[in-house]
Coordinates of C-alpha atoms and ligand atoms in Angstrom, one line a residue:
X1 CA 42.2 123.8 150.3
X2 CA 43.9 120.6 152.3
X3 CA 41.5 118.8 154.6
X4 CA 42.2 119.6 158.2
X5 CA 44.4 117.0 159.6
X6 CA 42.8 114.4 162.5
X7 CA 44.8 111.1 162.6
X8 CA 48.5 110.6 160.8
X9 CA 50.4 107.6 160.5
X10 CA 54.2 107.7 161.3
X11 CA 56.3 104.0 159.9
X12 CA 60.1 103.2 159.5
X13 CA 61.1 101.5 156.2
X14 CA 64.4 100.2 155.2
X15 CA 67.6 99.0 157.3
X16 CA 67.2 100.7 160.5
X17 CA 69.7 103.8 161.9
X18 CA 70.2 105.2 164.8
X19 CA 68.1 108.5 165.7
X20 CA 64.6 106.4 164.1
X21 CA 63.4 106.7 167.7
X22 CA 63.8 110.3 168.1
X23 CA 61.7 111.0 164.8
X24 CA 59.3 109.2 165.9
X25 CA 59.1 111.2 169.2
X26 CA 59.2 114.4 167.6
X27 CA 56.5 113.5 165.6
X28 CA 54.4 112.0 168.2
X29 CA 54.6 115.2 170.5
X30 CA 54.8 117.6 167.7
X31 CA 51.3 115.8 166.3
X32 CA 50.1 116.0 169.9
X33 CA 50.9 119.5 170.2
X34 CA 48.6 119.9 167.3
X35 CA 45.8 118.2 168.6
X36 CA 46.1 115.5 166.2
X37 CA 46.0 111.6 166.6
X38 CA 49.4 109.9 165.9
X39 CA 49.2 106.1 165.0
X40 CA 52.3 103.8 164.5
X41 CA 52.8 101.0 161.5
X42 CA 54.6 98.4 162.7
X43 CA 57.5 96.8 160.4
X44 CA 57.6 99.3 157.2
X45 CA 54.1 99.1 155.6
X46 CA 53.5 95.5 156.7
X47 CA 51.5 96.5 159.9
X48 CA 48.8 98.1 157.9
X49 CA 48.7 95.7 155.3
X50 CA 48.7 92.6 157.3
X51 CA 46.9 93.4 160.5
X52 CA 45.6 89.6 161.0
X53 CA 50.1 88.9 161.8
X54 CA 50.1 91.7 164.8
X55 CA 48.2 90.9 168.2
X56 CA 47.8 94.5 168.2
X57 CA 46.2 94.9 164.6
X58 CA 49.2 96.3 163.5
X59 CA 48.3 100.5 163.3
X60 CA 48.5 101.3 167.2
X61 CA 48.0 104.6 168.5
X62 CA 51.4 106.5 169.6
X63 CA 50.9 108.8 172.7
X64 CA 53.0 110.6 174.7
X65 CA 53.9 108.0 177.1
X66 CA 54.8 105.6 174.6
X67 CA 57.6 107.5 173.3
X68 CA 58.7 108.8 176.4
X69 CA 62.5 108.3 176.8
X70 CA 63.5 106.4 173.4
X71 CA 65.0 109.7 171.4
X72 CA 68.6 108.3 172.5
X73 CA 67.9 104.6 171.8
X74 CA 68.8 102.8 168.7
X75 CA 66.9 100.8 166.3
X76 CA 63.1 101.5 166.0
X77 CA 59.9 101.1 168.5
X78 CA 57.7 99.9 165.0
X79 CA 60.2 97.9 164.1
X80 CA 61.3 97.8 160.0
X81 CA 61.9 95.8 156.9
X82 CA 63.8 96.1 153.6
X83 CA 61.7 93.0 152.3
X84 CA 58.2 93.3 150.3
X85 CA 58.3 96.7 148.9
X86 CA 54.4 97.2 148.0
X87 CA 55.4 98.5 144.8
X88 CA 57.3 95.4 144.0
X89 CA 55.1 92.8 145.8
X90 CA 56.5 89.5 145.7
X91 CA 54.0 87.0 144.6
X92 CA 54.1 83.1 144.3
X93 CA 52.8 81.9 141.0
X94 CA 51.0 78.3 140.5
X95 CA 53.7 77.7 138.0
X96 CA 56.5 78.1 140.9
X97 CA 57.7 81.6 139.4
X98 CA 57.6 84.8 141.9
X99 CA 56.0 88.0 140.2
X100 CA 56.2 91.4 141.4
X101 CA 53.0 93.6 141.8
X102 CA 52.7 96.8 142.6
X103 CA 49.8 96.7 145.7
X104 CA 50.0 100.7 146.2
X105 CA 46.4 101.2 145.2
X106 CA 45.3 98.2 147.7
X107 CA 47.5 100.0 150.6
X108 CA 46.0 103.6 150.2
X109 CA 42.7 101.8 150.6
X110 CA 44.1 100.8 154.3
X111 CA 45.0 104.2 155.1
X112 CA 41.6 105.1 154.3
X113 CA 39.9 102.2 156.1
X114 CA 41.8 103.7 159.3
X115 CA 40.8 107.4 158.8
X116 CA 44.9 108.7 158.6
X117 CA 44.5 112.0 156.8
X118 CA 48.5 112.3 156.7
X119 CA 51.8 110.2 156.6
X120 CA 55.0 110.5 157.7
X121 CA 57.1 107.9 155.9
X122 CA 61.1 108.0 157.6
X123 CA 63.6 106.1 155.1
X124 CA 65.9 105.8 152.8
X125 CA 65.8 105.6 149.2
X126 CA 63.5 102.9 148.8
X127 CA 60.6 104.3 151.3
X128 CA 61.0 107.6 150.2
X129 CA 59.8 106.2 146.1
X130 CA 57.4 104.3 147.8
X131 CA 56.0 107.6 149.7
X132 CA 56.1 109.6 146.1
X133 CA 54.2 106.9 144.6
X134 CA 51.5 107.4 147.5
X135 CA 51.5 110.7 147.1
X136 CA 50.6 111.0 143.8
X137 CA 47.9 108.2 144.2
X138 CA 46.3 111.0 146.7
X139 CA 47.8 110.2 150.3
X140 CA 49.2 113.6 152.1
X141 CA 52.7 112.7 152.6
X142 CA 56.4 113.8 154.4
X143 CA 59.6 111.7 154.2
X144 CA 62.2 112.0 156.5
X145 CA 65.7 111.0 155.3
X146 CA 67.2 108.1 157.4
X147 CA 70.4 106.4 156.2
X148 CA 73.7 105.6 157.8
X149 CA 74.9 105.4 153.7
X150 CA 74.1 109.5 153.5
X151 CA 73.6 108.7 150.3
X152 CA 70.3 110.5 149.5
X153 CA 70.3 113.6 147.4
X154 CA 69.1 117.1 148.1
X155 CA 70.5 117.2 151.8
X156 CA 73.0 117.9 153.2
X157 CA 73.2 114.9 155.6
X158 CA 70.7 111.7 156.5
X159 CA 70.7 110.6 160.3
X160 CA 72.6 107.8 161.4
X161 CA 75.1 108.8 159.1
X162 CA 77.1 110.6 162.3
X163 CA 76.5 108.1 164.5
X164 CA 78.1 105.4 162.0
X165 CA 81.1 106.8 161.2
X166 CA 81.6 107.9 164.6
X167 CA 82.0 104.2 165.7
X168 CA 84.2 103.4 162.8
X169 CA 86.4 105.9 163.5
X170 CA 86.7 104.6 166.9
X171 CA 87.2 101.0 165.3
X172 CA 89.9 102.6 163.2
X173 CA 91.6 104.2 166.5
X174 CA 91.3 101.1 168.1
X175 CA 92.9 99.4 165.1
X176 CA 96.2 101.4 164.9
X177 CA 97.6 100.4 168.3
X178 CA 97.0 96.3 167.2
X179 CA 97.9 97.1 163.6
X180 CA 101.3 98.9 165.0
X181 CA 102.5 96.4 167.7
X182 CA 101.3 93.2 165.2
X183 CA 103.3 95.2 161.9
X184 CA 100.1 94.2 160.0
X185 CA 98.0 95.3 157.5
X186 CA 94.7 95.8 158.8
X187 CA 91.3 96.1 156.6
X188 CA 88.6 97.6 157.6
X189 CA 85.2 96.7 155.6
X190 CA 82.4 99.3 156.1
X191 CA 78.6 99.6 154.7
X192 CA 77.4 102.1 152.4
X193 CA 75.9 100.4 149.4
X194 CA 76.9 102.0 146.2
X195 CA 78.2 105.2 148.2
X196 CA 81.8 105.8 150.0
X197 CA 80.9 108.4 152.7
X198 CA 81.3 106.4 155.5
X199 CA 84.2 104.8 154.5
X200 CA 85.7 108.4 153.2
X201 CA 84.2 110.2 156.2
X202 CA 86.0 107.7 159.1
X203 CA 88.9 106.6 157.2
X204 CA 90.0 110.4 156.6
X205 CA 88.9 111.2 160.9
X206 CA 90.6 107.9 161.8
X207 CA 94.0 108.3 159.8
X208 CA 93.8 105.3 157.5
X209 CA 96.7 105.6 155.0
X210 CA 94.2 103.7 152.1
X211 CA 90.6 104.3 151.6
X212 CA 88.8 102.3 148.6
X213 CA 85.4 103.6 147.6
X214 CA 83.0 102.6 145.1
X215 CA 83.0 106.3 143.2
X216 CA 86.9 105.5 142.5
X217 CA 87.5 102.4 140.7
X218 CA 90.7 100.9 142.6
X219 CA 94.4 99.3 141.3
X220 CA 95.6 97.0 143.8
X221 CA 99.0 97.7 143.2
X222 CA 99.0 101.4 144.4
X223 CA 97.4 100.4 147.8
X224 CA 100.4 97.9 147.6
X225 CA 102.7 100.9 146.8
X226 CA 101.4 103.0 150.0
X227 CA 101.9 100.3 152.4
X228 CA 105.6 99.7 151.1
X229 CA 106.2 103.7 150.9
X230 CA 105.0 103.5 154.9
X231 CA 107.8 100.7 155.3
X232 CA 110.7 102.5 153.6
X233 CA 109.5 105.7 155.9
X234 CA 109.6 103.0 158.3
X235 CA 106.0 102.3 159.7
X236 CA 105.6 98.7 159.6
X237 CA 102.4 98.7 159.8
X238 CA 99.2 100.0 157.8
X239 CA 95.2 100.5 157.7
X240 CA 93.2 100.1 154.9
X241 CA 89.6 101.5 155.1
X242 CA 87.0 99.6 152.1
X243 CA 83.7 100.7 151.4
X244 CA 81.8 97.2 150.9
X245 CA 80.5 98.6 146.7
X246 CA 84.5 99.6 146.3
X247 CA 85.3 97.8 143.1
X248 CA 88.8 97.1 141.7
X249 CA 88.8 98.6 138.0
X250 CA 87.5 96.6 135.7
X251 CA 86.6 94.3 138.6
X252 CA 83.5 93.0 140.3
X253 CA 81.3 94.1 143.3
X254 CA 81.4 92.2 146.2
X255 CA 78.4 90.5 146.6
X256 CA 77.0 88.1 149.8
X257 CA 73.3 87.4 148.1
X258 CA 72.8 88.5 144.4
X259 CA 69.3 90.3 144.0
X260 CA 66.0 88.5 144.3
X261 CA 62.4 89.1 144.1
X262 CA 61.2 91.6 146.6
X263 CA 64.7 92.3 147.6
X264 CA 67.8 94.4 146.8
X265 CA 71.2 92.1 145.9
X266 CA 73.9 92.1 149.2
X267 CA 76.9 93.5 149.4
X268 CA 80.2 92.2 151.2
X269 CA 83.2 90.5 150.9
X270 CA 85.2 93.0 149.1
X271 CA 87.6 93.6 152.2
X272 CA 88.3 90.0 152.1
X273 CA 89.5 89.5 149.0
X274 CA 91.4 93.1 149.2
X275 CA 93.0 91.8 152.1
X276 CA 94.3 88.3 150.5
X277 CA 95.4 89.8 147.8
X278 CA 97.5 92.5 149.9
X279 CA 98.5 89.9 152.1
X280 CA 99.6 87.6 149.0
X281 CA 101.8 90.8 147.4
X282 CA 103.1 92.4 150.3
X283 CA 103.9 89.2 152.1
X284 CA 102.5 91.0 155.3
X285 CA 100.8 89.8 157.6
X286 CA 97.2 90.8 156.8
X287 CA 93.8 90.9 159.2
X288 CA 89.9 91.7 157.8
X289 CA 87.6 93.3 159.9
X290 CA 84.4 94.0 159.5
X291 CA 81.7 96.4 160.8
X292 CA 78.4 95.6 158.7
X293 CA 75.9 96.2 161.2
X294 CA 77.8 97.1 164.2
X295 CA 77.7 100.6 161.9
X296 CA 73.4 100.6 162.3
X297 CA 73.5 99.8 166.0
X298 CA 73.8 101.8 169.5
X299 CA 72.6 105.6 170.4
X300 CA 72.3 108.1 168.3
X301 CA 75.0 110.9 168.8
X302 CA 73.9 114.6 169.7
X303 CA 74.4 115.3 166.2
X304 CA 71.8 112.9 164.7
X305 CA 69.4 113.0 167.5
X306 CA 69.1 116.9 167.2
X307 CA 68.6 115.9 163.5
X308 CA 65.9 113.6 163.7
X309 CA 64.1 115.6 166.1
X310 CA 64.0 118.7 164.1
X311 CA 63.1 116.4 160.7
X312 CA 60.1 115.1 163.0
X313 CA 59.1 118.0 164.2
X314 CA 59.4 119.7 160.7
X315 CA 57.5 116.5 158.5
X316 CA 54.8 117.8 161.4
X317 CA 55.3 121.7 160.7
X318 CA 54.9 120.7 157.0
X319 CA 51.8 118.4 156.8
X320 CA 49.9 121.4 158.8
X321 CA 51.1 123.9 156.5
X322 CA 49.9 121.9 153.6
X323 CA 53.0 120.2 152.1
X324 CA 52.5 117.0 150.9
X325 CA 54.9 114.8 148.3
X326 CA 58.2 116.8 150.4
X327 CA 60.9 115.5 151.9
X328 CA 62.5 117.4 155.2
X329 CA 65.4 118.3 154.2
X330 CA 68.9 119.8 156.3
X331 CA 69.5 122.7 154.1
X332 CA 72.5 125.4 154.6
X333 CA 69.7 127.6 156.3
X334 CA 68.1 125.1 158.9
X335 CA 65.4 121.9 157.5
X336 CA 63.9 122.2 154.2
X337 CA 61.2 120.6 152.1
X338 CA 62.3 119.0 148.8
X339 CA 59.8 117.5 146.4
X340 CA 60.0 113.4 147.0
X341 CA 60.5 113.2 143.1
X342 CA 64.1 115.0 143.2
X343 CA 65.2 112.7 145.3
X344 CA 63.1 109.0 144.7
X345 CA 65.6 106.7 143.3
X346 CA 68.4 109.1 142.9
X347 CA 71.6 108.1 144.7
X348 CA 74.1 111.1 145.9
X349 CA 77.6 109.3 145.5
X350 CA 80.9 111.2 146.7
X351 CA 81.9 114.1 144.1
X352 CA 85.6 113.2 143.0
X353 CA 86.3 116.9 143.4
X354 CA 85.0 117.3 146.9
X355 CA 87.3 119.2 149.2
X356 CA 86.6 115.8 151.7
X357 CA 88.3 113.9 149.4
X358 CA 90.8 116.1 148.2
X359 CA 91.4 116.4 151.7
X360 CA 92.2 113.0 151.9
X361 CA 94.7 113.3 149.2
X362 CA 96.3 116.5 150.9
X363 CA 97.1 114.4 153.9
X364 CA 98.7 111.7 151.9
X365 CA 95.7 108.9 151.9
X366 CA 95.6 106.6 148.9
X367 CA 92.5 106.0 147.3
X368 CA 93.7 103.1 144.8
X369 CA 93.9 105.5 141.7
Ligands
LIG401 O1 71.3 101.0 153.6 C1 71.8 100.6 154.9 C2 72.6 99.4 154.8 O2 73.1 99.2 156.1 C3 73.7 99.3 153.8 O3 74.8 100.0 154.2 C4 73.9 97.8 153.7 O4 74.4 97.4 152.4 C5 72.5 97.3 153.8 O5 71.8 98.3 154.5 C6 72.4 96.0 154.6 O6 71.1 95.6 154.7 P1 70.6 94.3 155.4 O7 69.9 94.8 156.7 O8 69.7 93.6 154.5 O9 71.8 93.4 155.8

């Protein structure tokens, strides 16, 4: 029998996304509602594991009041990092080198040191391994799936993922008018990582005529033949959505920072040098824009922030009925809890025969192949 729950931590790992805040509320009042004490880590794991770097010792206790009125704000009250993993701690060797070390057991120590029965860990892939690994060293655990990338496996969407392809397909509407009176080819670069969803997802609701995703290795020269079929037809102008891990076949990812110790390489750059090369070929006139993080800012919508509320609340509903090493999950039938190991370090990419995409094609959209 589970020891009866007193004190749980709630932190935020990873690149923040909108709707962080309103898990965090639910959790805090859900907690509350329990009678247990809800304490805050601030900056992923960092807050517990270097308290002597926070005036506040870095585990604060989360009341009502102070997560009153942020469910609709962006970005995260505890703050976040995708730097310093604790099962890939970067270390300094005397001989100039930096090692990795896996500091899990050290951490669990701190959670113990504080009392916190229970943990809620909200991330993406990388915090949800790290919460497995805790698990199975002992710690009662819940993830919550955050990502604007939607790219984590076993449901059937992440937060943030709305709210960022909302605003690209607002960029993309917003695009057409200057793409049209300018008779230019406009790219649009969007995040994801190794995934295409928001690229497929807004460039399909925002009408691009070209979408290149990493799950479909591109050829140039049939982007190139869309946006001289739209001439012929007479529309002098064209949009071309690219996921930033959409690869040319046979070609390289775009990369800003290759990978380094403690953290995951960069991606970027692809849309500019998809867009010189159409420019080069098609002899149009040719603009890059890119949304990077303008994609993990702002409120959540309605649709993520019911999302994360009902994740918090259920990572809650879970710990007190017992679950531990789960995920809440959106199933078909409401949230879900998926064991952390079906979905630690597996990536859910677009299926090529997903009616989203074949959508896509039905309408006309070229996706490079
Ligand atoms: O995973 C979310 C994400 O926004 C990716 O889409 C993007 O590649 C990455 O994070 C950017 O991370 P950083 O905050 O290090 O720029």
């Amino acid at each position: 029998m589970a020891k009866t729950i007193k004190r749980i931590a709630v932190c935020t790992g990873g690149g923040d996304a909108p709707g962080l805040n309103a898990v965090i509320q639910s959790v805090v009042i859900a907690s509350d509602n329990l009678g247990w004490q809800c304490y805050g880590i601030r900056d992923g794991f960092n807050g517990i594991m270097f308290p002597e770097r926070y005036p506040d010792g870095g585990v604060y206790r989360l009341t009502r009041d102070k997560v009153r009125g942020i469910g609709h704000l962006g970005g995260t009250i505890l703050g976040t990092t995708n730097k310093g993993n604790p099962l890939h701690f970067p270390v300094n060797m005397p001989d100039g080198t930096v090692r990795e070390i896996d500091r899990s057991d050290e951490l669990l120590t701190y959670f113990a040191t504080h009392e916190i029965d229970a943990l809620v860990s909200i991330g993406g892939d990388g915090s949800l391994t790290i919460a497995e690994a805790l698990h199975r060293k002992g710690l009662r655990v819940v993830g919550v799936p955050k990502t604007i990338d939607n790219d984590l496996d076993k449901t059937l969407t992440t937060f943030g993922f709305d709210t960022a392809v909302g605003f690209a397909t607002e960029c993309l509407d917003r695009l057409h008018s200057t793409a049209e009176s300018h008779q230019r080819v406009m790219v649009v670069e969007v995040m994801g990582r190794y995934a295409g969803w928001i690229a497929l997802h807004a460039g399909i609701a925002g009408n691009a005529h070209a979408i290149l995703i990493p799950e479909i290795g591109y050829d140039l020269d049939k982007v190139v033949a869309k946006v001289r079929e739209r001439e012929a037809d007479g529309h002098l102008y064209s949009i071309v959505v690219v996921a930033e891990g959409a690869k040319a076949k046979d070609g390289e990812l775009g990369l800003v920072a290759p990978a380094e110790v403690g953290h995951a390489e960069r991606l970027g750059g692809i849309g500019e040098s998809v867009a010189a090369r159409l420019g080069a070929v098609t002899g149009k006139d040719t603009r890059v824009v890119v949304l990077g993080h303008l994609l993990r800012g702002g409120s959540p919508t309605s649709f993520d922030r019911l999302a994360a509320l009902r994740f918090g609340a259920g990572a809650v509903r879970g710990l007190d009925a017992g679950q531990s090493g789960v995920m809440v999950a959106l199933g078909i039938n409401g949230v879900d809890y998926v064991a952390l190991e079906e979905v630690a370090g597996r990536m859910r990419n677009v299926p090529l025969d997903c009616d989203t995409l074949q959508t896509g094609r039905d309408l006309g959209i070229s996706f490079g192949d």
